[in-house]
XYZ file of C-alpha atoms in Angstrom:
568
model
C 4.275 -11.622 37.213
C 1.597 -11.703 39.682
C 1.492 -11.899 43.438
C -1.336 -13.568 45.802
C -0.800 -11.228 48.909
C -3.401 -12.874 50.982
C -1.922 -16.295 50.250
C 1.588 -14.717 51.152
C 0.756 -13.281 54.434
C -1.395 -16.264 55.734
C 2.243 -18.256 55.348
C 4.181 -15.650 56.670
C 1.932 -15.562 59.975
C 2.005 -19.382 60.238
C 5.472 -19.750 59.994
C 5.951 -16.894 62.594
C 4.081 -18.259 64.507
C 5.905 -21.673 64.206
C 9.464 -20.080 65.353
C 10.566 -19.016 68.506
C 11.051 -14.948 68.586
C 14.450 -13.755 68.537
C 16.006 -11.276 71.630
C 15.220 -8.073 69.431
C 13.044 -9.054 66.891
C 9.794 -10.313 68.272
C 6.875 -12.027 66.433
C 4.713 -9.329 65.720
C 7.462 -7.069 64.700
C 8.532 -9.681 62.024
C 5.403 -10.202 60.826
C 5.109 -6.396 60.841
C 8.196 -6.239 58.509
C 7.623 -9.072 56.311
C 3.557 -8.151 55.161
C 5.137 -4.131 54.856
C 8.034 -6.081 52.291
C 5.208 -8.160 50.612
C 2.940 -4.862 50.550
C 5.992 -3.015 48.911
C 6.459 -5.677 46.410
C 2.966 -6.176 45.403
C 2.673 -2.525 44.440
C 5.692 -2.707 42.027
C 4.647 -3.002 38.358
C 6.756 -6.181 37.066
C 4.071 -7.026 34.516
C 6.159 -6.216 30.941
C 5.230 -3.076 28.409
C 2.736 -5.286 26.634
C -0.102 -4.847 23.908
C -3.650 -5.850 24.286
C -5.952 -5.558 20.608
C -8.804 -7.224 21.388
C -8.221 -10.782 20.951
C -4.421 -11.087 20.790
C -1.417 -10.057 23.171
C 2.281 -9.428 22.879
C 4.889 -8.587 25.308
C 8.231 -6.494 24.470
C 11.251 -8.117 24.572
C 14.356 -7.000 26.578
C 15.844 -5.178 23.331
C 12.927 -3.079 23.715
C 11.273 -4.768 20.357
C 7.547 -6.077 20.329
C 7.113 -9.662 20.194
C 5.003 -11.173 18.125
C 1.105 -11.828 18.907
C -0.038 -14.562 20.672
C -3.811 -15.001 20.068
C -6.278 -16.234 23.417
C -8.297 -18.993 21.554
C -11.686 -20.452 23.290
C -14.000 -18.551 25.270
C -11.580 -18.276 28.104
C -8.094 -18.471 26.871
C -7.181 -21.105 29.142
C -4.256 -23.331 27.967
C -6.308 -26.386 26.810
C -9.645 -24.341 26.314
C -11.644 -26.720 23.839
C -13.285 -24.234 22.517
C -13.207 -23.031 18.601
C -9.972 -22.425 16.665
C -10.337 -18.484 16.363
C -13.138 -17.997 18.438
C -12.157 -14.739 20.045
C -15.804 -13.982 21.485
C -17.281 -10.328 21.325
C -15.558 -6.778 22.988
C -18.194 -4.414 23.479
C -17.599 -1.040 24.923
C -19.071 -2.478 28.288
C -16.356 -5.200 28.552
C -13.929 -1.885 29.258
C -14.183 0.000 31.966
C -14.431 4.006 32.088
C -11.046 5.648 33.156
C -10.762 7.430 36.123
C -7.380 8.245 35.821
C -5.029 10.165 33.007
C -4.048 7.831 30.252
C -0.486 8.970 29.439
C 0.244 6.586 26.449
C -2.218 5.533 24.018
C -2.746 1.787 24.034
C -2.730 -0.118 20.656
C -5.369 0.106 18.536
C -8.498 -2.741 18.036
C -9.441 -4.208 14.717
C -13.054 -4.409 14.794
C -15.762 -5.234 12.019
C -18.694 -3.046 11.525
C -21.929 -4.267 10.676
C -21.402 -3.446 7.160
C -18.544 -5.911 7.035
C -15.364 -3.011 6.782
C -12.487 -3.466 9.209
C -11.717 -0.169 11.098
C -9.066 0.191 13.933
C -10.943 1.813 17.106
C -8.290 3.579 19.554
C -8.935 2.779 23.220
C -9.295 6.189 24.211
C -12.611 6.054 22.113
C -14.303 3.354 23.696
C -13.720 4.062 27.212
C -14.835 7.558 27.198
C -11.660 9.409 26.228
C -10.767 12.127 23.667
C -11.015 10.228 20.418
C -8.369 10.223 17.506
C -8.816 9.853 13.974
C -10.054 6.201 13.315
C -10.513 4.038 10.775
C -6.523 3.567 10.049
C -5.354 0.015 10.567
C -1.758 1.327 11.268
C -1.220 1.444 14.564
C 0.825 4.879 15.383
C 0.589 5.978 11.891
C -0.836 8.702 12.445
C 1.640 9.563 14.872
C -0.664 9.397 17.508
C 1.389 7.648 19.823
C 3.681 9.968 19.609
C 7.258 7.951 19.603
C 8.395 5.212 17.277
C 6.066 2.283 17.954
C 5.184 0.056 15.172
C 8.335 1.415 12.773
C 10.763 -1.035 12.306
C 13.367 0.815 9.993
C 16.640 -0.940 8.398
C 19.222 0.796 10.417
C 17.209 1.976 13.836
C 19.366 3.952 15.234
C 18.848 6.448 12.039
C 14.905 6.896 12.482
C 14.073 9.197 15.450
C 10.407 10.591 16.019
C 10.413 14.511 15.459
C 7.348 16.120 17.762
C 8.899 19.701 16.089
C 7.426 18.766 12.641
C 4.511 20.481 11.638
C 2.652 18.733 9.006
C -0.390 19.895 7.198
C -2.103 16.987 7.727
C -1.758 17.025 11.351
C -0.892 14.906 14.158
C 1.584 15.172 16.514
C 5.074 15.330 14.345
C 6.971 13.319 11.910
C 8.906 10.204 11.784
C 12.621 11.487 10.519
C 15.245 9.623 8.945
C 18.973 10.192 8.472
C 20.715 8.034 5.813
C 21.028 6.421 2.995
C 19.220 3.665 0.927
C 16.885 2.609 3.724
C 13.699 0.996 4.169
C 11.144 1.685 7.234
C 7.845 -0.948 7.487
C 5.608 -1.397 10.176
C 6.337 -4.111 12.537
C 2.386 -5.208 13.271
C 0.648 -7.428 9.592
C -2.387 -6.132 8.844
C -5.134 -8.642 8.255
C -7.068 -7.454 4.906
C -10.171 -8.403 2.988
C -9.112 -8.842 -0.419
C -12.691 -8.552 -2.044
C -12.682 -4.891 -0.764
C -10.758 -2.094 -1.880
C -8.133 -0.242 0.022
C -6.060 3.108 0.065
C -2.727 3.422 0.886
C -1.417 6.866 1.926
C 0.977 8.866 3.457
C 2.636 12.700 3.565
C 6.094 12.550 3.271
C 9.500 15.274 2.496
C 12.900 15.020 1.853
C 15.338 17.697 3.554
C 14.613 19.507 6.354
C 11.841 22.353 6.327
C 14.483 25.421 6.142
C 15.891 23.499 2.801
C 18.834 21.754 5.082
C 19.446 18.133 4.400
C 17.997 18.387 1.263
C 19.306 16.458 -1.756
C 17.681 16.591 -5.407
C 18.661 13.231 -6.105
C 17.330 11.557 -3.363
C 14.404 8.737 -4.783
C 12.049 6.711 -2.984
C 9.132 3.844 -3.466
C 6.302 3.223 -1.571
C 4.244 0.195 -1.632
C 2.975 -2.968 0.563
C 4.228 -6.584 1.265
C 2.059 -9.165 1.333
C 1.983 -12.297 3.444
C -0.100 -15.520 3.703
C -1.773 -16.957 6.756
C 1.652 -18.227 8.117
C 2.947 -14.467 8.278
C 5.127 -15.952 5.350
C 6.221 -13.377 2.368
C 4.897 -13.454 -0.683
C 6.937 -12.955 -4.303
C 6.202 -13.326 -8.035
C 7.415 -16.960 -8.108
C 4.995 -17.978 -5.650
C 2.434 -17.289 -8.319
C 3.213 -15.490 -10.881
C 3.422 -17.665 -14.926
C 5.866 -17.485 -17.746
C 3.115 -15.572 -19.949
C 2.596 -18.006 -22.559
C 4.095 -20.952 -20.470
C 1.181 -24.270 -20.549
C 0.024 -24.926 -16.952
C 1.213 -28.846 -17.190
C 1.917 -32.238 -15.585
C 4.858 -34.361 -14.953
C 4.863 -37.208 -17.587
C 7.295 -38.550 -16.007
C 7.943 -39.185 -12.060
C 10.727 -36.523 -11.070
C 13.132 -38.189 -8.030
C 16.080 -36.708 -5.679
C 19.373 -36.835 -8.137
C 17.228 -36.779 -11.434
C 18.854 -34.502 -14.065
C 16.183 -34.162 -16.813
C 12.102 -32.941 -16.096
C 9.389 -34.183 -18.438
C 6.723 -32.369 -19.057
C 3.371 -33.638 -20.705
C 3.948 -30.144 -22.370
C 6.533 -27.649 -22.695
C 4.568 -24.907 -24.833
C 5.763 -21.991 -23.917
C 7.914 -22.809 -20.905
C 11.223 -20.377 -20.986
C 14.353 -21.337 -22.862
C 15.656 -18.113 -23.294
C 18.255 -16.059 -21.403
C 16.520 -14.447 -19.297
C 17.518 -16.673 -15.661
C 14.288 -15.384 -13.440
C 12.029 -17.003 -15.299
C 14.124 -20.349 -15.497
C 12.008 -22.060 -12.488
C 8.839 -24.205 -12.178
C 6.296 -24.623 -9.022
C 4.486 -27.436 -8.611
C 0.503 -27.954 -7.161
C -1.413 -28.295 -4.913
C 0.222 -26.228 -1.357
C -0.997 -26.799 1.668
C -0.076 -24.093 4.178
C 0.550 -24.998 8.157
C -3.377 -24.219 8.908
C -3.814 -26.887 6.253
C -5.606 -24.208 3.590
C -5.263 -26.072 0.567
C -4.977 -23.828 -2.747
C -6.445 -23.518 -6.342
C -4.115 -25.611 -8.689
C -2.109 -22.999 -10.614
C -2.941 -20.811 -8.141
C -0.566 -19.088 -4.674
C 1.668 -22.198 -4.136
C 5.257 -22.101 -1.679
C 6.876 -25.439 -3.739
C 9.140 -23.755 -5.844
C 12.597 -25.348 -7.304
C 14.035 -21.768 -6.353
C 13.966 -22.987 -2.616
C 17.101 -24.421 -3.416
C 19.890 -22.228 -3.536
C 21.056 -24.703 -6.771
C 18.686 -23.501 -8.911
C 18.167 -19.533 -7.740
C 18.445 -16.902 -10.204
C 21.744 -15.582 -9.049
C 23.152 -19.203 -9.805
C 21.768 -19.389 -13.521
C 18.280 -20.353 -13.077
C 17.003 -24.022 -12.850
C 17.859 -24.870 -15.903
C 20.273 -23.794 -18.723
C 19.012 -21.083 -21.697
C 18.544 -23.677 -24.554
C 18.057 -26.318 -21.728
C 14.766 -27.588 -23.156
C 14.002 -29.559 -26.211
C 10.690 -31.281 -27.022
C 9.067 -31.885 -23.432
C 12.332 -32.668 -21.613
C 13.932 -30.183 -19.700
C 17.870 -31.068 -18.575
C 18.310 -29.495 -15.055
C 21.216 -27.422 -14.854
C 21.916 -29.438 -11.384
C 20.494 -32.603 -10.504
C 17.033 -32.647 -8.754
C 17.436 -31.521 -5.376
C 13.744 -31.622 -4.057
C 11.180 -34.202 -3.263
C 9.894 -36.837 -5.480
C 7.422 -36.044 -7.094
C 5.234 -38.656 -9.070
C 4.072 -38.113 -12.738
C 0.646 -36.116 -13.124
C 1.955 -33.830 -10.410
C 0.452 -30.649 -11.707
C 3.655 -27.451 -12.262
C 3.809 -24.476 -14.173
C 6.727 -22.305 -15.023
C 7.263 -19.457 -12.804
C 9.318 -16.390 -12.578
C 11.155 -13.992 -10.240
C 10.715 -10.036 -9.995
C 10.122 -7.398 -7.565
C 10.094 -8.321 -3.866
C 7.710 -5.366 -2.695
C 4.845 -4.400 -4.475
C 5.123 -0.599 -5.339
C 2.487 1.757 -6.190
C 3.110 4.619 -9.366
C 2.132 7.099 -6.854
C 6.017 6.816 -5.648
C 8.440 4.481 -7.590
C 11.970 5.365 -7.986
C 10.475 9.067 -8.280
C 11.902 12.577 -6.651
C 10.553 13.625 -3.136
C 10.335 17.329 -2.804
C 11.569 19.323 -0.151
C 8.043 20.155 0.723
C 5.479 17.807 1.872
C 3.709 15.549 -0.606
C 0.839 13.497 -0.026
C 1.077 9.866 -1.989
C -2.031 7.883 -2.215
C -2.895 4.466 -4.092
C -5.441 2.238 -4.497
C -5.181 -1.545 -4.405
C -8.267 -4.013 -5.353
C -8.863 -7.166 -6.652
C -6.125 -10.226 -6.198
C -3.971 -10.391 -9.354
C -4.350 -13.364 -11.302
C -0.436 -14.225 -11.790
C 0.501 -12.118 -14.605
C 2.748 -9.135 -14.956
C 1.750 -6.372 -11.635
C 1.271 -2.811 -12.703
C 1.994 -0.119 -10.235
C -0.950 2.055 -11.420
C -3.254 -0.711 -10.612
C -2.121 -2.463 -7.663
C -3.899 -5.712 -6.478
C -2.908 -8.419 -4.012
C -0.667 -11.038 -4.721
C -2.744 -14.491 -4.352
C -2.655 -15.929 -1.340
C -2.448 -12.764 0.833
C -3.771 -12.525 4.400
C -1.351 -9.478 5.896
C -0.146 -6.698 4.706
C 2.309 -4.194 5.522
C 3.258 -1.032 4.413
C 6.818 -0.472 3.060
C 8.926 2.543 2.069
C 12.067 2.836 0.261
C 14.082 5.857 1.226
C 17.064 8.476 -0.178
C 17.743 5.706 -2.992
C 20.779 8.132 -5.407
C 21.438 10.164 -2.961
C 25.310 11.047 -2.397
C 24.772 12.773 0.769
C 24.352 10.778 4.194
C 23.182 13.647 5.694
C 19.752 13.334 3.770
C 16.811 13.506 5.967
C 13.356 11.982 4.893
C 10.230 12.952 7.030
C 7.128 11.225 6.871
C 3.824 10.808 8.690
C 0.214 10.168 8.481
C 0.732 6.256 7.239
C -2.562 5.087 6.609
C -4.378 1.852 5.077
C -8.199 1.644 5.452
C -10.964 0.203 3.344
C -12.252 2.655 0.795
C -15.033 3.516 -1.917
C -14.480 6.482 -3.818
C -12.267 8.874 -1.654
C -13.815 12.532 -1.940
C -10.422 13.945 -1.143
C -9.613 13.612 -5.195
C -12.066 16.338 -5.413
C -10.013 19.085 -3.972
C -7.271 20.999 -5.647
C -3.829 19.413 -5.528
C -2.652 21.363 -2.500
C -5.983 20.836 -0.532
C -5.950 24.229 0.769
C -9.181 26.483 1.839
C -9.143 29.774 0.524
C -12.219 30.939 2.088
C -15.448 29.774 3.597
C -16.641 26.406 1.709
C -14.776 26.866 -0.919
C -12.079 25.307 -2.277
C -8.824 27.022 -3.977
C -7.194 26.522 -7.331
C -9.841 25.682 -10.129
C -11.037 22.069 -9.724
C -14.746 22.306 -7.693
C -17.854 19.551 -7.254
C -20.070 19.355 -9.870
C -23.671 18.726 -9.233
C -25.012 15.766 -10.433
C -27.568 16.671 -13.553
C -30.935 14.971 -12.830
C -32.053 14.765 -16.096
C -30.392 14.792 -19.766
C -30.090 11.617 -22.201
C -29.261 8.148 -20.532
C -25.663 6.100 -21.933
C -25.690 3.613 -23.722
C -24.752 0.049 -22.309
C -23.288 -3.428 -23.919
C -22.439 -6.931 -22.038
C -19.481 -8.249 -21.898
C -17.928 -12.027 -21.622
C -18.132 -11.169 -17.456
C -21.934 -11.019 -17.996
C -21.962 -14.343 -18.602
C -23.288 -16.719 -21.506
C -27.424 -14.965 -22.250
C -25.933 -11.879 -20.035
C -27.439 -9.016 -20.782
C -26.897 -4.958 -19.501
C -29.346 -2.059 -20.191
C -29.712 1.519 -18.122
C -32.559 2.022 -16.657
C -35.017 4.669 -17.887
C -34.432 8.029 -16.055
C -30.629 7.409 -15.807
C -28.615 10.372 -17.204
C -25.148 10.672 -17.807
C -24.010 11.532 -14.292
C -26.105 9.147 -12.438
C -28.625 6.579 -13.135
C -29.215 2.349 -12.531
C -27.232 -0.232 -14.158
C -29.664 -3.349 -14.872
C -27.232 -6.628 -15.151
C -28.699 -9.578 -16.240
C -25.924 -12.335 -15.374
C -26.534 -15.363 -17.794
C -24.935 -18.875 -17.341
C -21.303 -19.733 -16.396
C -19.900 -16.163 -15.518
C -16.104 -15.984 -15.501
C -14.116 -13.449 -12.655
C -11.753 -10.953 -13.586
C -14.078 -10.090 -16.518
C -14.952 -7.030 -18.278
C -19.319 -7.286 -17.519
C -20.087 -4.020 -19.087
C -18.934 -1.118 -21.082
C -21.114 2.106 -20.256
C -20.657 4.735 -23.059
C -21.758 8.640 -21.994
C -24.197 10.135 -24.579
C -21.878 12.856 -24.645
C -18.203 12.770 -23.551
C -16.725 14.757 -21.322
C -13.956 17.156 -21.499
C -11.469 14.588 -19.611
C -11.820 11.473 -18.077
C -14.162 11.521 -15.119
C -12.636 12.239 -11.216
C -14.727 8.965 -10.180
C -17.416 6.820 -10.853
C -18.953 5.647 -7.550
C -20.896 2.186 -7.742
C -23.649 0.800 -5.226
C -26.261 -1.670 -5.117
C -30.077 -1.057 -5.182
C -31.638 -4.421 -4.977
C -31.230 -6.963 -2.501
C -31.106 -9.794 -4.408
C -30.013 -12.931 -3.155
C -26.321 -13.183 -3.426
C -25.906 -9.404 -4.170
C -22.631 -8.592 -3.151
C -21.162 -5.057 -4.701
C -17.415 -6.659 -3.726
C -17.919 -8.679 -6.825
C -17.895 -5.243 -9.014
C -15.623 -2.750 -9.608
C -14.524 0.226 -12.155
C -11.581 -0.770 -14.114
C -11.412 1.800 -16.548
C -13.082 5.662 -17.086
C -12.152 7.501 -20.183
C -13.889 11.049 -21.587
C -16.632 8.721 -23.164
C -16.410 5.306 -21.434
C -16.561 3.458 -18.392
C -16.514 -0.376 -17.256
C -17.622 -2.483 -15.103
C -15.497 -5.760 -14.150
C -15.789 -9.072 -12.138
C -13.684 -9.561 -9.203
C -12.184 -13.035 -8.141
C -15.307 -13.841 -7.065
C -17.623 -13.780 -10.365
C -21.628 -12.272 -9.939
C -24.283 -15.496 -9.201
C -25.502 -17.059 -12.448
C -29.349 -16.529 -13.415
C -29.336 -13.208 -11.212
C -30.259 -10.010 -12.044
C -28.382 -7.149 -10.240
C -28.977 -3.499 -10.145
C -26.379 -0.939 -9.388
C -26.716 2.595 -8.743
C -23.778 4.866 -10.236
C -22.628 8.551 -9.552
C -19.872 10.052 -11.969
C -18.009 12.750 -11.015
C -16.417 14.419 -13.271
């Protein structure tokens, strides 16, 4: 709320003016009273605990919750501003002014984009001159810096409390603490992510209390993301993950409201069996509310499962042994849209709701604090996911980060602590090269047994081949020089290069011990289209490693040069 004074006082004197004076109050001592009042209420803060990040704004609500963000479009932000859809303009360090005064609550971070293309979250403190805090985490407060509970939304709040007492090896200022049981704790703000870059996910977490109190040996927990799309909507396996084996089809025939049999120009494949989550079909193209339209096959909200009818939990959409030649008999009559024949559908199935990393899946926490760290990259193309090698469910704009807590444990006095929540862009993370506990044992050195090995300038080069990634004509060779540990990858993409691709398969000329710590790829030339977001390592063994194709396949005809590093 926001008060003119000047406007307020000019009508106060004019109306004083205006009326006769009273026996005891005169003219000037009402006017005297009323600008004090106005001065007094001009000086009260009735703007609400709000959120600024650059380009967007939220407000909290009475229940002491943060809205949701409402984004200033145009150059301006004026209601009716004609100017582009997203055009947020440019904050420079110069748009904020230098503090004169203590800051006693850190505001919300900014998602900015370097030159270099990476997202990184830039406190406020840094760009006006103040002390600065670790950066380059896009979860607001998960380092703790904020010190209290903002941006944790937990299942149960009253159950999560922030602990300042806890302290962590990592650092920051405490640990979030939970008391319960089965529980879940995700951040309220989505991140936005680039999904041809590669990301960490991290945090340092304990179960029981740090004198052993609290503490149960049963107590499990997960850790993972959930994804969204552009509308902030959720994204699960039936929104694009296939039947393996299922034929990506039409309708042969026109399915209508009250239909009880689908026809399929072919049923290869589609499930008949018992299993109920992967009794379902979508159908193509979607069109989300920003009107993105998407790949056929591809991310796709039209699902039969949006009717309760046909959800898992009621048998599925159709019966097991429900299909015979091309014709499927619904196990309730359509209760969708028509939909004409050649509409495009494939046959879909349920599963996990969150995507979990292996680093913690149904697995122990110790009463001692454990750093978990995962990797996701790549978008997965709608098969099975694998928790070892996370990628982003199609269709993904947000993220956030979610955690599964005390899942088996009997006691409901079972604390969980956890802190230092963290999602940034990442290469090769040199923090694998320390020893598990990440401890200094005396000057630059590091303890336990695992150290940095140089890289060998000279010694034999690998050996290279092509694979189908490389295109039809690709070709791969090492350039002369290259050794084992580091060296130039020469790809020669040919014609028609497919993504998600195995390009090359570099073989050592003598295998290591164990599989290499990391293999860390850049690119040399600057050739026209070079982008390294359309390579990645897939796979390192003692002998091997490859090189894949992301969604977005190398330019045909190009020839691309990558320097690599392995560190073994």
């Amino acid at each position: 709320m926001g008060f003119n004074t000047v406007v307020i006082k000019a009508m106060i004197d004019a109306g004083i003016i205006s009326a006769p004076p009273a026996k005891i109050n005169t003219a000037e001592s009402m006017r005297n009273f009323l600008k004090a009042f106005v001065d007094q209420l001009a000086a009260q803060d009735y703007t609400p605990e709000h959120d600024w990040n650059g380009t967007k704004l939220r407000f909290t609500r009475a229940d002491g919750t943060p809205g949701n963000y409402v984004e200033l479009r145009g150059l301006q932000g004026l209601k009716g501003d004609t100017g582009a859809k997203g055009d947020t303009g440019t904050l420079t360090s110069s748009a904020l002014p230098a503090r004169t005064t203590p800051i006693n609550r850190a505001l919300d971070k900014l998602v900015v984009q370097r030159g270099d293309g990476v997202l990184e979250k830039v406190n406020l403190y840094q760009m006006a001159g103040g002390q600065p805090l670790v950066t380059g985490n896009l979860v607001a407060n998960g380092n703790s810096e904020f010190g209290d509970l903002s941006n944790m939304t937990p299942s149960d709040p009253t159950k999560l409390i922030f602990d300042p007492t806890q302290s962590v090896p990592a650092g920051g200022k405490g640990a979030f603490k939970y008391t319960g049981l089965a529980a879940f704790v995700r951040t309220t703000d989505l991140i936005p992510v680039n999904l041809l870059r590669r990301h960490r996910i991290s945090m340092v977490a304990r179960t029981g209390d740090a004198n052993g109190a609290n503490y149960d040996a049963n107590a499990r927990g997960y850790f993972g993301i959930i994804c969204y799309d552009a509308d902030g909507l959720e994204i699960t396996p039936p929104h694009f993950a296939k039947v393996s084996g299922a034929a990506q089809t039409t309708l042969a025939v026109a399915l209508n409201p009250g239909d009880t049999t689908l026809t399929l120009t072919s049923a290869a494949g589609w499930h008949t069996g018992a299993t109920a989550a992967n009794r379902g079909f979508a159908w193509y193209p979607y069109t989300n509310a920003l009107g993105q339209l998407f790949p056929d096959y591809g991310y796709s909200r039209n699902l039969s499962s949006n009717y309760p009818v046909y959800w898992q939990s009621n048998g599925g959409t159709w019966l097991s042994g429900g299909i015979a030649g091309n014709v499927i008999t619904l196990r309730s009559p359509w209760a969708g849209p028509a939909l004409a024949a050649g509409t495009k559908v494939a046959n879909v199935m349920e599963g996990g709701t969150y995507l979990y990393s292996s680093a913690l899946i149904n697995a122990l926490v110790p009463n001692a604090w454990t750093l978990y760290d995962a990797y996701i990259q790549g978008v997965n193309p709608g098969n099975t996911e694998d928790p070892a090698n996370m990628m982003f469910r199609p269709g993904t704009a947000f993220i956030r980060p979610i955690i599964l807590i005390n899942y088996n444990a009997p006691a409901a006095s079972t604390t969980f602590y956890f802190t230092m929540l963290d999602i940034r862009e990442s290469s090769f993370d040199p923090s694998t090269l320390l020893a598990a506990n990440n401890a200094f044992t005396g000057l630059n050195t590091f303890s336990a047994d695992q150290t940095i090995k140089r890289i060998i300038a000279s010694g034999t080069s690998p050996s290279a081949a092509a694979g189908t990634g490389a295109g039809s004509g690709g070709t791969v060779s090492i350039l002369a020089g290259s050794t084992d540990m580091a060296g130039t990858i020469t790809v020669n993409i040919g014609t028609s290069p497919p993504t998600n691709q195995l390009i090359a398969t570099i073989t050592f000329s003598s295998a290591f011990a164990a599989a290499p710590k990391g293999i860390v790829i850049s690119a040399r030339n600057n050739q026209t289209g070079m982008a390294i977001g359309r390579f990645y390592i897939n796979a390192k063994t003692a002998s091997t490693f490859t090189l894949f194709s992301t969604d977005v396949a190398p330019a045909a005809s190009t020839t691309y040069l990558l320097d690599y590093i392995v560190i073994a």
